[in-house]
Amino acid sequence: MPRHNPFTVKIESVRGCTRRCPFCALSTIEWKDEPWKFMEMKLFRRVVEDLAEWLPKHSMEFAERGEPTMHPRFMEMLMYARKHLPKVQLTVITNGDRLMVKHQDAIDWVGEAFANGLNFLMIDCYDADRHQVMKDLFPKASDFFEDNRHPYRYHTPKHQEIILVNAAPGMSNTIRWYQNQGGNVDVAQAREHGFEIPEVGEPLPTMCVRPFRELVLHYDGTVPICCNDWSEEAIAGKFPGTGLEQIWKSSLDAYRKDLLEKNRAAIVPCAKCSERAGFRVGLEMSWFREGKA
């Protein structure tokens, strides 16, 4: 089976967050209280232009180690991506803090984002009160998975939808599950607050497909193995010094081979990670067979 391109490109436009959630890796990261870092527009434009040549149709998510809606040029990023990637599906994953303003201001802001090309606004609500606030603010919003709605399937570029994630403690069936993000989460602290995160004593004896399905780009162009490598312990390359297509088709292979052999112990973040992203592995099993790659 020939290799496929990434289904999702995850962009970290902001490194830094408005929150310090107990289940999140940010609580243990050494730079958590440093000034926020923002992806420069010059770099973002290079990313978009590189993808326009290589990957004109895919899902692009604004997420990762920060709150993307707090980028001072957030709307400009949406417009630039939509202009140069007309077939891309644009998704923003947010904690909703940007919307905790006057009712009409929040509605106007979301309307502007959709007008600038956004397809999905997914709001993670980490307590029941926040979820209710967002339900009242956006009564037509869908509930993540409860309404059989999610942004992880490609829709037309004209599709627009707000999805709420009821991610309060005890609702792990809705958000699926919490996990320890490359071993960076303070598991004891998370459990004290009701978030059940598994402790990893030994590397999981399972395959993980994240490096086969997603391409992650941090604010400065660093490309880690996947979205869980918050400490950047497994780096595949740095853009624009190395093109995104080359990183995807070559640089990530050193890690992929170990994952296919279920050898997580060989990769530092994977050895500590509780992510069980081993779904439909048959898509990748032939990647390194001679004549098939």
PDB file of C-alpha atoms in Angstrom:
ATOM      1  CA  MET A   1       0.000   0.000   0.000  1.00  0.00           C
ATOM      2  CA  PRO A   2       1.473   3.397  -0.952  1.00  0.00           C
ATOM      3  CA  ARG A   3       2.018   5.907   1.818  1.00  0.00           C
ATOM      4  CA  HIS A   4      -0.700   8.421   2.463  1.00  0.00           C
ATOM      5  CA  ASN A   5      -0.350  12.093   3.289  1.00  0.00           C
ATOM      6  CA  PRO A   6      -1.258  13.432   6.734  1.00  0.00           C
ATOM      7  CA  PHE A   7      -4.971  13.690   7.366  1.00  0.00           C
ATOM      8  CA  THR A   8      -4.422  16.581   9.778  1.00  0.00           C
ATOM      9  CA  VAL A   9      -1.873  19.364  10.124  1.00  0.00           C
ATOM     10  CA  LYS A  10      -1.846  20.789  13.651  1.00  0.00           C
ATOM     11  CA  ILE A  11      -0.641  24.354  14.000  1.00  0.00           C
ATOM     12  CA  GLU A  12       0.541  25.785  17.313  1.00  0.00           C
ATOM     13  CA  SER A  13      -0.053  29.491  16.768  1.00  0.00           C
ATOM     14  CA  VAL A  14       0.325  30.235  20.501  1.00  0.00           C
ATOM     15  CA  ARG A  15       2.525  28.665  23.162  1.00  0.00           C
ATOM     16  CA  GLY A  16       0.888  29.680  26.407  1.00  0.00           C
ATOM     17  CA  CYS A  17      -2.567  29.354  27.896  1.00  0.00           C
ATOM     18  CA  THR A  18      -5.093  31.254  29.977  1.00  0.00           C
ATOM     19  CA  ARG A  19      -5.652  28.199  32.171  1.00  0.00           C
ATOM     20  CA  ARG A  20      -3.761  25.755  34.382  1.00  0.00           C
ATOM     21  CA  CYS A  21      -5.966  22.674  34.211  1.00  0.00           C
ATOM     22  CA  PRO A  22      -4.841  19.801  36.502  1.00  0.00           C
ATOM     23  CA  PHE A  23      -5.110  17.177  33.739  1.00  0.00           C
ATOM     24  CA  CYS A  24      -2.989  19.161  31.283  1.00  0.00           C
ATOM     25  CA  ALA A  25       0.730  18.792  30.615  1.00  0.00           C
ATOM     26  CA  LEU A  26       1.145  22.552  30.928  1.00  0.00           C
ATOM     27  CA  SER A  27       1.159  22.271  34.730  1.00  0.00           C
ATOM     28  CA  THR A  28       4.528  20.474  34.626  1.00  0.00           C
ATOM     29  CA  ILE A  29       6.211  22.236  31.680  1.00  0.00           C
ATOM     30  CA  GLU A  30       9.146  24.439  32.701  1.00  0.00           C
ATOM     31  CA  TRP A  31       8.075  27.351  30.504  1.00  0.00           C
ATOM     32  CA  LYS A  32       4.456  27.427  31.737  1.00  0.00           C
ATOM     33  CA  ASP A  33       4.818  30.832  33.418  1.00  0.00           C
ATOM     34  CA  GLU A  34       7.067  32.418  30.802  1.00  0.00           C
ATOM     35  CA  PRO A  35       5.729  35.103  28.444  1.00  0.00           C
ATOM     36  CA  TRP A  36       3.600  33.621  25.703  1.00  0.00           C
ATOM     37  CA  LYS A  37       5.163  32.815  22.350  1.00  0.00           C
ATOM     38  CA  PHE A  38       3.305  33.573  19.132  1.00  0.00           C
ATOM     39  CA  MET A  39       3.914  32.127  15.701  1.00  0.00           C
ATOM     40  CA  GLU A  40       5.116  34.943  13.478  1.00  0.00           C
ATOM     41  CA  MET A  41       2.944  35.743  10.479  1.00  0.00           C
ATOM     42  CA  LYS A  42       5.959  35.398   8.198  1.00  0.00           C
ATOM     43  CA  LEU A  43       6.393  31.796   9.321  1.00  0.00           C
ATOM     44  CA  PHE A  44       2.678  31.057   9.134  1.00  0.00           C
ATOM     45  CA  ARG A  45       2.548  32.336   5.561  1.00  0.00           C
ATOM     46  CA  ARG A  46       5.506  30.083   4.664  1.00  0.00           C
ATOM     47  CA  VAL A  47       3.659  27.123   6.186  1.00  0.00           C
ATOM     48  CA  VAL A  48       0.475  27.843   4.242  1.00  0.00           C
ATOM     49  CA  GLU A  49       2.357  28.378   0.985  1.00  0.00           C
ATOM     50  CA  ASP A  50       4.333  25.147   1.498  1.00  0.00           C
ATOM     51  CA  LEU A  51       1.118  23.225   2.135  1.00  0.00           C
ATOM     52  CA  ALA A  52      -0.579  24.828  -0.869  1.00  0.00           C
ATOM     53  CA  GLU A  53       2.036  23.209  -3.123  1.00  0.00           C
ATOM     54  CA  TRP A  54       2.131  19.847  -1.374  1.00  0.00           C
ATOM     55  CA  LEU A  55      -1.132  19.302   0.484  1.00  0.00           C
ATOM     56  CA  PRO A  56      -3.931  21.541  -0.832  1.00  0.00           C
ATOM     57  CA  LYS A  57      -6.715  19.431   0.710  1.00  0.00           C
ATOM     58  CA  HIS A  58      -6.500  18.393   4.356  1.00  0.00           C
ATOM     59  CA  SER A  59      -7.728  19.255   7.829  1.00  0.00           C
ATOM     60  CA  MET A  60      -5.858  22.060   9.585  1.00  0.00           C
ATOM     61  CA  GLU A  61      -6.259  22.449  13.346  1.00  0.00           C
ATOM     62  CA  PHE A  62      -5.215  25.421  15.432  1.00  0.00           C
ATOM     63  CA  ALA A  63      -4.417  23.771  18.751  1.00  0.00           C
ATOM     64  CA  GLU A  64      -1.442  22.340  20.686  1.00  0.00           C
ATOM     65  CA  ARG A  65       0.322  23.896  23.705  1.00  0.00           C
ATOM     66  CA  GLY A  66      -1.618  27.148  23.902  1.00  0.00           C
ATOM     67  CA  GLU A  67      -4.889  28.979  23.358  1.00  0.00           C
ATOM     68  CA  PRO A  68      -5.020  29.775  19.621  1.00  0.00           C
ATOM     69  CA  THR A  69      -7.775  32.372  19.823  1.00  0.00           C
ATOM     70  CA  MET A  70      -5.432  34.639  21.808  1.00  0.00           C
ATOM     71  CA  HIS A  71      -3.050  35.169  18.891  1.00  0.00           C
ATOM     72  CA  PRO A  72      -3.126  38.924  18.117  1.00  0.00           C
ATOM     73  CA  ARG A  73      -3.441  38.146  14.393  1.00  0.00           C
ATOM     74  CA  PHE A  74      -5.773  35.173  14.680  1.00  0.00           C
ATOM     75  CA  MET A  75      -8.344  36.454  12.180  1.00  0.00           C
ATOM     76  CA  GLU A  76      -5.617  37.284   9.686  1.00  0.00           C
ATOM     77  CA  MET A  77      -4.342  33.711   9.945  1.00  0.00           C
ATOM     78  CA  LEU A  78      -7.791  32.341   9.138  1.00  0.00           C
ATOM     79  CA  MET A  79      -8.141  34.613   6.117  1.00  0.00           C
ATOM     80  CA  TYR A  80      -4.684  33.783   4.775  1.00  0.00           C
ATOM     81  CA  ALA A  81      -5.224  30.034   5.160  1.00  0.00           C
ATOM     82  CA  ARG A  82      -8.629  30.201   3.486  1.00  0.00           C
ATOM     83  CA  LYS A  83      -7.325  32.303   0.580  1.00  0.00           C
ATOM     84  CA  HIS A  84      -4.372  30.055  -0.215  1.00  0.00           C
ATOM     85  CA  LEU A  85      -5.892  26.724   0.834  1.00  0.00           C
ATOM     86  CA  PRO A  86      -9.476  26.925  -0.443  1.00  0.00           C
ATOM     87  CA  LYS A  87     -10.068  23.189   0.081  1.00  0.00           C
ATOM     88  CA  VAL A  88      -8.659  22.986   3.603  1.00  0.00           C
ATOM     89  CA  GLN A  89     -10.937  22.271   6.565  1.00  0.00           C
ATOM     90  CA  LEU A  90     -10.090  24.813   9.279  1.00  0.00           C
ATOM     91  CA  THR A  91     -10.706  23.847  12.892  1.00  0.00           C
ATOM     92  CA  VAL A  92      -9.968  25.768  16.068  1.00  0.00           C
ATOM     93  CA  ILE A  93      -9.753  23.935  19.412  1.00  0.00           C
ATOM     94  CA  THR A  94     -10.364  26.426  22.219  1.00  0.00           C
ATOM     95  CA  ASN A  95     -10.985  26.449  25.963  1.00  0.00           C
ATOM     96  CA  GLY A  96     -13.616  29.137  25.435  1.00  0.00           C
ATOM     97  CA  ASP A  97     -11.988  31.835  27.573  1.00  0.00           C
ATOM     98  CA  ARG A  98     -11.936  34.184  24.591  1.00  0.00           C
ATOM     99  CA  LEU A  99     -15.743  33.960  24.539  1.00  0.00           C
ATOM    100  CA  MET A 100     -16.280  34.781  28.210  1.00  0.00           C
ATOM    101  CA  VAL A 101     -17.140  38.389  27.379  1.00  0.00           C
ATOM    102  CA  LYS A 102     -20.369  40.221  26.688  1.00  0.00           C
ATOM    103  CA  HIS A 103     -22.934  37.946  25.051  1.00  0.00           C
ATOM    104  CA  GLN A 104     -23.147  39.899  21.798  1.00  0.00           C
ATOM    105  CA  ASP A 105     -19.370  40.419  21.616  1.00  0.00           C
ATOM    106  CA  ALA A 106     -18.838  36.657  21.774  1.00  0.00           C
ATOM    107  CA  ILE A 107     -21.433  36.025  19.076  1.00  0.00           C
ATOM    108  CA  ASP A 108     -19.921  38.726  16.868  1.00  0.00           C
ATOM    109  CA  TRP A 109     -16.419  37.307  17.316  1.00  0.00           C
ATOM    110  CA  VAL A 110     -17.544  33.818  16.290  1.00  0.00           C
ATOM    111  CA  GLY A 111     -19.425  35.269  13.331  1.00  0.00           C
ATOM    112  CA  GLU A 112     -16.276  37.056  12.204  1.00  0.00           C
ATOM    113  CA  ALA A 113     -14.232  33.848  12.498  1.00  0.00           C
ATOM    114  CA  PHE A 114     -16.705  31.950  10.325  1.00  0.00           C
ATOM    115  CA  ALA A 115     -16.789  34.823   7.823  1.00  0.00           C
ATOM    116  CA  ASN A 116     -12.990  34.608   7.591  1.00  0.00           C
ATOM    117  CA  GLY A 117     -13.072  30.935   6.653  1.00  0.00           C
ATOM    118  CA  LEU A 118     -13.372  28.881   9.852  1.00  0.00           C
ATOM    119  CA  ASN A 119     -15.223  25.574   9.508  1.00  0.00           C
ATOM    120  CA  PHE A 120     -15.265  24.137  13.028  1.00  0.00           C
ATOM    121  CA  LEU A 121     -15.075  25.873  16.380  1.00  0.00           C
ATOM    122  CA  MET A 122     -14.646  23.149  19.004  1.00  0.00           C
ATOM    123  CA  ILE A 123     -14.967  24.427  22.566  1.00  0.00           C
ATOM    124  CA  ASP A 124     -13.557  22.269  25.356  1.00  0.00           C
ATOM    125  CA  CYS A 125     -15.641  22.877  28.485  1.00  0.00           C
ATOM    126  CA  TYR A 126     -13.734  21.555  31.489  1.00  0.00           C
ATOM    127  CA  ASP A 127     -16.557  22.032  33.982  1.00  0.00           C
ATOM    128  CA  ALA A 128     -20.350  21.722  33.851  1.00  0.00           C
ATOM    129  CA  ASP A 129     -20.910  25.454  34.360  1.00  0.00           C
ATOM    130  CA  ARG A 130     -18.783  26.400  31.328  1.00  0.00           C
ATOM    131  CA  HIS A 131     -20.616  23.839  29.234  1.00  0.00           C
ATOM    132  CA  GLN A 132     -23.976  25.340  30.198  1.00  0.00           C
ATOM    133  CA  VAL A 133     -22.751  28.869  29.474  1.00  0.00           C
ATOM    134  CA  MET A 134     -21.760  27.805  25.967  1.00  0.00           C
ATOM    135  CA  LYS A 135     -25.032  25.920  25.445  1.00  0.00           C
ATOM    136  CA  ASP A 136     -26.920  29.090  26.300  1.00  0.00           C
ATOM    137  CA  LEU A 137     -24.647  31.236  24.132  1.00  0.00           C
ATOM    138  CA  PHE A 138     -24.826  28.917  21.117  1.00  0.00           C
ATOM    139  CA  PRO A 139     -28.111  26.982  21.342  1.00  0.00           C
ATOM    140  CA  LYS A 140     -27.597  25.409  17.902  1.00  0.00           C
ATOM    141  CA  ALA A 141     -24.185  23.994  18.818  1.00  0.00           C
ATOM    142  CA  SER A 142     -23.644  20.242  18.677  1.00  0.00           C
ATOM    143  CA  ASP A 143     -22.298  18.151  21.534  1.00  0.00           C
ATOM    144  CA  PHE A 144     -19.096  16.267  20.764  1.00  0.00           C
ATOM    145  CA  PHE A 145     -19.927  12.614  19.959  1.00  0.00           C
ATOM    146  CA  GLU A 146     -23.229  12.770  21.901  1.00  0.00           C
ATOM    147  CA  ASP A 147     -24.812  14.186  18.763  1.00  0.00           C
ATOM    148  CA  ASN A 148     -22.565  12.034  16.593  1.00  0.00           C
ATOM    149  CA  ARG A 149     -20.688  15.192  15.649  1.00  0.00           C
ATOM    150  CA  HIS A 150     -16.954  15.772  15.518  1.00  0.00           C
ATOM    151  CA  PRO A 151     -14.473  17.620  13.248  1.00  0.00           C
ATOM    152  CA  TYR A 152     -12.332  14.590  12.446  1.00  0.00           C
ATOM    153  CA  ARG A 153     -13.944  13.740   9.131  1.00  0.00           C
ATOM    154  CA  TYR A 154     -13.426  15.960   6.100  1.00  0.00           C
ATOM    155  CA  HIS A 155     -16.416  18.124   5.200  1.00  0.00           C
ATOM    156  CA  THR A 156     -16.795  20.687   2.441  1.00  0.00           C
ATOM    157  CA  PRO A 157     -14.931  23.986   2.953  1.00  0.00           C
ATOM    158  CA  LYS A 158     -18.309  25.697   3.254  1.00  0.00           C
ATOM    159  CA  HIS A 159     -19.349  23.632   6.281  1.00  0.00           C
ATOM    160  CA  GLN A 160     -19.529  25.649   9.514  1.00  0.00           C
ATOM    161  CA  GLU A 161     -20.325  24.284  12.961  1.00  0.00           C
ATOM    162  CA  ILE A 162     -19.784  24.852  16.664  1.00  0.00           C
ATOM    163  CA  ILE A 163     -19.094  21.712  18.688  1.00  0.00           C
ATOM    164  CA  LEU A 164     -19.097  21.675  22.486  1.00  0.00           C
ATOM    165  CA  VAL A 165     -17.062  19.150  24.439  1.00  0.00           C
ATOM    166  CA  ASN A 166     -18.458  18.358  27.869  1.00  0.00           C
ATOM    167  CA  ALA A 167     -15.071  17.591  29.353  1.00  0.00           C
ATOM    168  CA  ALA A 168     -15.927  17.898  33.042  1.00  0.00           C
ATOM    169  CA  PRO A 169     -14.627  15.238  35.462  1.00  0.00           C
ATOM    170  CA  GLY A 170     -16.618  12.040  35.144  1.00  0.00           C
ATOM    171  CA  MET A 171     -17.505  12.756  31.506  1.00  0.00           C
ATOM    172  CA  SER A 172     -14.610  10.806  30.007  1.00  0.00           C
ATOM    173  CA  ASN A 173     -17.099   8.813  27.939  1.00  0.00           C
ATOM    174  CA  THR A 174     -17.817  12.032  26.049  1.00  0.00           C
ATOM    175  CA  ILE A 175     -14.267  13.273  25.523  1.00  0.00           C
ATOM    176  CA  ARG A 176     -13.308   9.601  25.174  1.00  0.00           C
ATOM    177  CA  TRP A 177     -10.560   9.710  27.781  1.00  0.00           C
ATOM    178  CA  TYR A 178      -7.844  11.837  29.257  1.00  0.00           C
ATOM    179  CA  GLN A 179      -4.264  10.680  28.874  1.00  0.00           C
ATOM    180  CA  ASN A 180      -0.876  11.802  30.020  1.00  0.00           C
ATOM    181  CA  GLN A 181       0.402  13.608  26.915  1.00  0.00           C
ATOM    182  CA  GLY A 182       3.780  12.007  26.411  1.00  0.00           C
ATOM    183  CA  GLY A 183       4.245  11.433  30.143  1.00  0.00           C
ATOM    184  CA  ASN A 184       4.168  15.133  30.996  1.00  0.00           C
ATOM    185  CA  VAL A 185       1.006  15.206  33.125  1.00  0.00           C
ATOM    186  CA  ASP A 186       1.053  15.200  36.930  1.00  0.00           C
ATOM    187  CA  VAL A 187      -1.172  12.125  37.220  1.00  0.00           C
ATOM    188  CA  ALA A 188      -1.624  12.398  41.001  1.00  0.00           C
ATOM    189  CA  GLN A 189      -2.766  16.010  40.719  1.00  0.00           C
ATOM    190  CA  ALA A 190      -5.169  15.163  37.910  1.00  0.00           C
ATOM    191  CA  ARG A 191      -6.731  12.342  39.901  1.00  0.00           C
ATOM    192  CA  GLU A 192      -7.175  14.575  42.925  1.00  0.00           C
ATOM    193  CA  HIS A 193      -9.424  16.730  40.762  1.00  0.00           C
ATOM    194  CA  GLY A 194     -11.400  13.792  39.409  1.00  0.00           C
ATOM    195  CA  PHE A 195      -9.616  13.283  36.094  1.00  0.00           C
ATOM    196  CA  GLU A 196      -8.736   9.612  35.743  1.00  0.00           C
ATOM    197  CA  ILE A 197      -5.463   9.428  33.850  1.00  0.00           C
ATOM    198  CA  PRO A 198      -3.550   6.132  33.665  1.00  0.00           C
ATOM    199  CA  GLU A 199      -0.053   5.944  35.088  1.00  0.00           C
ATOM    200  CA  VAL A 200       2.431   4.345  32.700  1.00  0.00           C
ATOM    201  CA  GLY A 201       4.916   2.154  34.541  1.00  0.00           C
ATOM    202  CA  GLU A 202       6.170   0.429  31.423  1.00  0.00           C
ATOM    203  CA  PRO A 203       5.776   1.371  27.750  1.00  0.00           C
ATOM    204  CA  LEU A 204       2.452   0.213  26.334  1.00  0.00           C
ATOM    205  CA  PRO A 205       2.828  -2.883  24.135  1.00  0.00           C
ATOM    206  CA  THR A 206       0.701  -1.305  21.434  1.00  0.00           C
ATOM    207  CA  MET A 207       1.021   0.473  18.121  1.00  0.00           C
ATOM    208  CA  CYS A 208       0.337   4.218  17.829  1.00  0.00           C
ATOM    209  CA  VAL A 209      -0.701   5.797  14.544  1.00  0.00           C
ATOM    210  CA  ARG A 210      -0.425   9.493  15.420  1.00  0.00           C
ATOM    211  CA  PRO A 211       2.901  10.010  13.560  1.00  0.00           C
ATOM    212  CA  PHE A 212       1.277   8.283  10.561  1.00  0.00           C
ATOM    213  CA  ARG A 213      -1.839  10.454  10.548  1.00  0.00           C
ATOM    214  CA  GLU A 214      -0.910  13.942  11.794  1.00  0.00           C
ATOM    215  CA  LEU A 215       1.809  16.491  11.182  1.00  0.00           C
ATOM    216  CA  VAL A 216       2.417  18.886  14.088  1.00  0.00           C
ATOM    217  CA  LEU A 217       4.099  22.269  13.817  1.00  0.00           C
ATOM    218  CA  HIS A 218       5.044  24.264  16.906  1.00  0.00           C
ATOM    219  CA  TYR A 219       5.098  28.065  17.032  1.00  0.00           C
ATOM    220  CA  ASP A 220       8.779  28.325  15.953  1.00  0.00           C
ATOM    221  CA  GLY A 221       8.625  25.742  13.173  1.00  0.00           C
ATOM    222  CA  THR A 222       9.703  22.744  15.274  1.00  0.00           C
ATOM    223  CA  VAL A 223       8.035  19.491  14.193  1.00  0.00           C
ATOM    224  CA  PRO A 224       7.735  16.957  17.051  1.00  0.00           C
ATOM    225  CA  ILE A 225       6.745  13.333  16.675  1.00  0.00           C
ATOM    226  CA  CYS A 226       3.113  14.086  17.515  1.00  0.00           C
ATOM    227  CA  CYS A 227       0.763  16.397  19.393  1.00  0.00           C
ATOM    228  CA  ASN A 228       1.603  14.762  22.738  1.00  0.00           C
ATOM    229  CA  ASP A 229       5.307  15.611  22.672  1.00  0.00           C
ATOM    230  CA  TRP A 230       4.948  18.862  24.620  1.00  0.00           C
ATOM    231  CA  SER A 231       8.528  18.683  25.924  1.00  0.00           C
ATOM    232  CA  GLU A 232       9.904  18.193  22.408  1.00  0.00           C
ATOM    233  CA  GLU A 233      11.799  15.009  23.210  1.00  0.00           C
ATOM    234  CA  ALA A 234      11.426  13.489  19.732  1.00  0.00           C
ATOM    235  CA  ILE A 235      11.992  16.107  17.036  1.00  0.00           C
ATOM    236  CA  ALA A 236      11.608  15.200  13.362  1.00  0.00           C
ATOM    237  CA  GLY A 237      12.764  18.502  11.913  1.00  0.00           C
ATOM    238  CA  LYS A 238      12.317  22.237  11.777  1.00  0.00           C
ATOM    239  CA  PHE A 239      10.522  24.256   9.152  1.00  0.00           C
ATOM    240  CA  PRO A 240      11.393  26.123   6.952  1.00  0.00           C
ATOM    241  CA  GLY A 241      14.941  24.734   7.082  1.00  0.00           C
ATOM    242  CA  THR A 242      13.416  21.430   6.028  1.00  0.00           C
ATOM    243  CA  GLY A 243      10.248  21.292   3.944  1.00  0.00           C
ATOM    244  CA  LEU A 244       7.106  19.830   5.478  1.00  0.00           C
ATOM    245  CA  GLU A 245       6.801  17.179   2.767  1.00  0.00           C
ATOM    246  CA  GLN A 246      10.356  15.978   3.409  1.00  0.00           C
ATOM    247  CA  ILE A 247       9.752  15.837   7.164  1.00  0.00           C
ATOM    248  CA  TRP A 248       6.588  13.838   6.590  1.00  0.00           C
ATOM    249  CA  LYS A 249       7.987  11.423   4.024  1.00  0.00           C
ATOM    250  CA  SER A 250      11.459  10.948   5.510  1.00  0.00           C
ATOM    251  CA  SER A 251      12.356  12.471   8.866  1.00  0.00           C
ATOM    252  CA  LEU A 252       9.507  10.893  10.843  1.00  0.00           C
ATOM    253  CA  ASP A 253      10.419   7.399   9.640  1.00  0.00           C
ATOM    254  CA  ALA A 254      12.993   6.837  12.367  1.00  0.00           C
ATOM    255  CA  TYR A 255      10.175   6.890  14.904  1.00  0.00           C
ATOM    256  CA  ARG A 256       7.532   5.190  12.791  1.00  0.00           C
ATOM    257  CA  LYS A 257       9.555   1.997  12.399  1.00  0.00           C
ATOM    258  CA  ASP A 258       9.781   1.539  16.160  1.00  0.00           C
ATOM    259  CA  LEU A 259       6.067   2.200  16.551  1.00  0.00           C
ATOM    260  CA  LEU A 260       5.184  -0.360  13.895  1.00  0.00           C
ATOM    261  CA  GLU A 261       7.242  -2.882  15.859  1.00  0.00           C
ATOM    262  CA  LYS A 262       5.449  -1.799  19.053  1.00  0.00           C
ATOM    263  CA  ASN A 263       8.780  -0.682  20.448  1.00  0.00           C
ATOM    264  CA  ARG A 264       7.625   2.414  22.323  1.00  0.00           C
ATOM    265  CA  ALA A 265      10.512   2.056  24.755  1.00  0.00           C
ATOM    266  CA  ALA A 266      12.868   3.308  22.037  1.00  0.00           C
ATOM    267  CA  ILE A 267      11.145   6.711  21.873  1.00  0.00           C
ATOM    268  CA  VAL A 268      11.294   8.873  25.002  1.00  0.00           C
ATOM    269  CA  PRO A 269       7.839  10.488  24.970  1.00  0.00           C
ATOM    270  CA  CYS A 270       6.159   7.314  23.680  1.00  0.00           C
ATOM    271  CA  ALA A 271       7.686   5.238  26.491  1.00  0.00           C
ATOM    272  CA  LYS A 272       5.792   7.365  29.032  1.00  0.00           C
ATOM    273  CA  CYS A 273       2.585   7.983  27.089  1.00  0.00           C
ATOM    274  CA  SER A 274      -0.807   6.432  27.795  1.00  0.00           C
ATOM    275  CA  GLU A 275      -2.224   7.267  24.361  1.00  0.00           C
ATOM    276  CA  ARG A 276      -3.864   4.198  22.811  1.00  0.00           C
ATOM    277  CA  ALA A 277      -4.076   5.554  19.269  1.00  0.00           C
ATOM    278  CA  GLY A 278      -3.654   2.238  17.508  1.00  0.00           C
ATOM    279  CA  PHE A 279      -6.802   2.243  15.405  1.00  0.00           C
ATOM    280  CA  ARG A 280      -6.890   0.790  11.889  1.00  0.00           C
ATOM    281  CA  VAL A 281      -3.181   0.061  11.853  1.00  0.00           C
ATOM    282  CA  GLY A 282      -3.492  -1.910   8.630  1.00  0.00           C
ATOM    283  CA  LEU A 283      -3.249   1.345   6.712  1.00  0.00           C
ATOM    284  CA  GLU A 284       0.398   1.645   7.723  1.00  0.00           C
ATOM    285  CA  MET A 285       1.680  -1.916   8.064  1.00  0.00           C
ATOM    286  CA  SER A 286       3.177  -1.972   4.557  1.00  0.00           C
ATOM    287  CA  TRP A 287       4.970   1.387   4.708  1.00  0.00           C
ATOM    288  CA  PHE A 288       8.443  -0.089   5.099  1.00  0.00           C
ATOM    289  CA  ARG A 289       8.114  -3.158   2.937  1.00  0.00           C
ATOM    290  CA  GLU A 290      10.476  -3.064  -0.001  1.00  0.00           C
ATOM    291  CA  GLY A 291       8.839  -1.662  -3.101  1.00  0.00           C
ATOM    292  CA  LYS A 292       5.727  -0.574  -1.222  1.00  0.00           C
ATOM    293  CA  ALA A 293       6.766   2.719   0.357  1.00  0.00           C
TER     294      ALA A 293
END
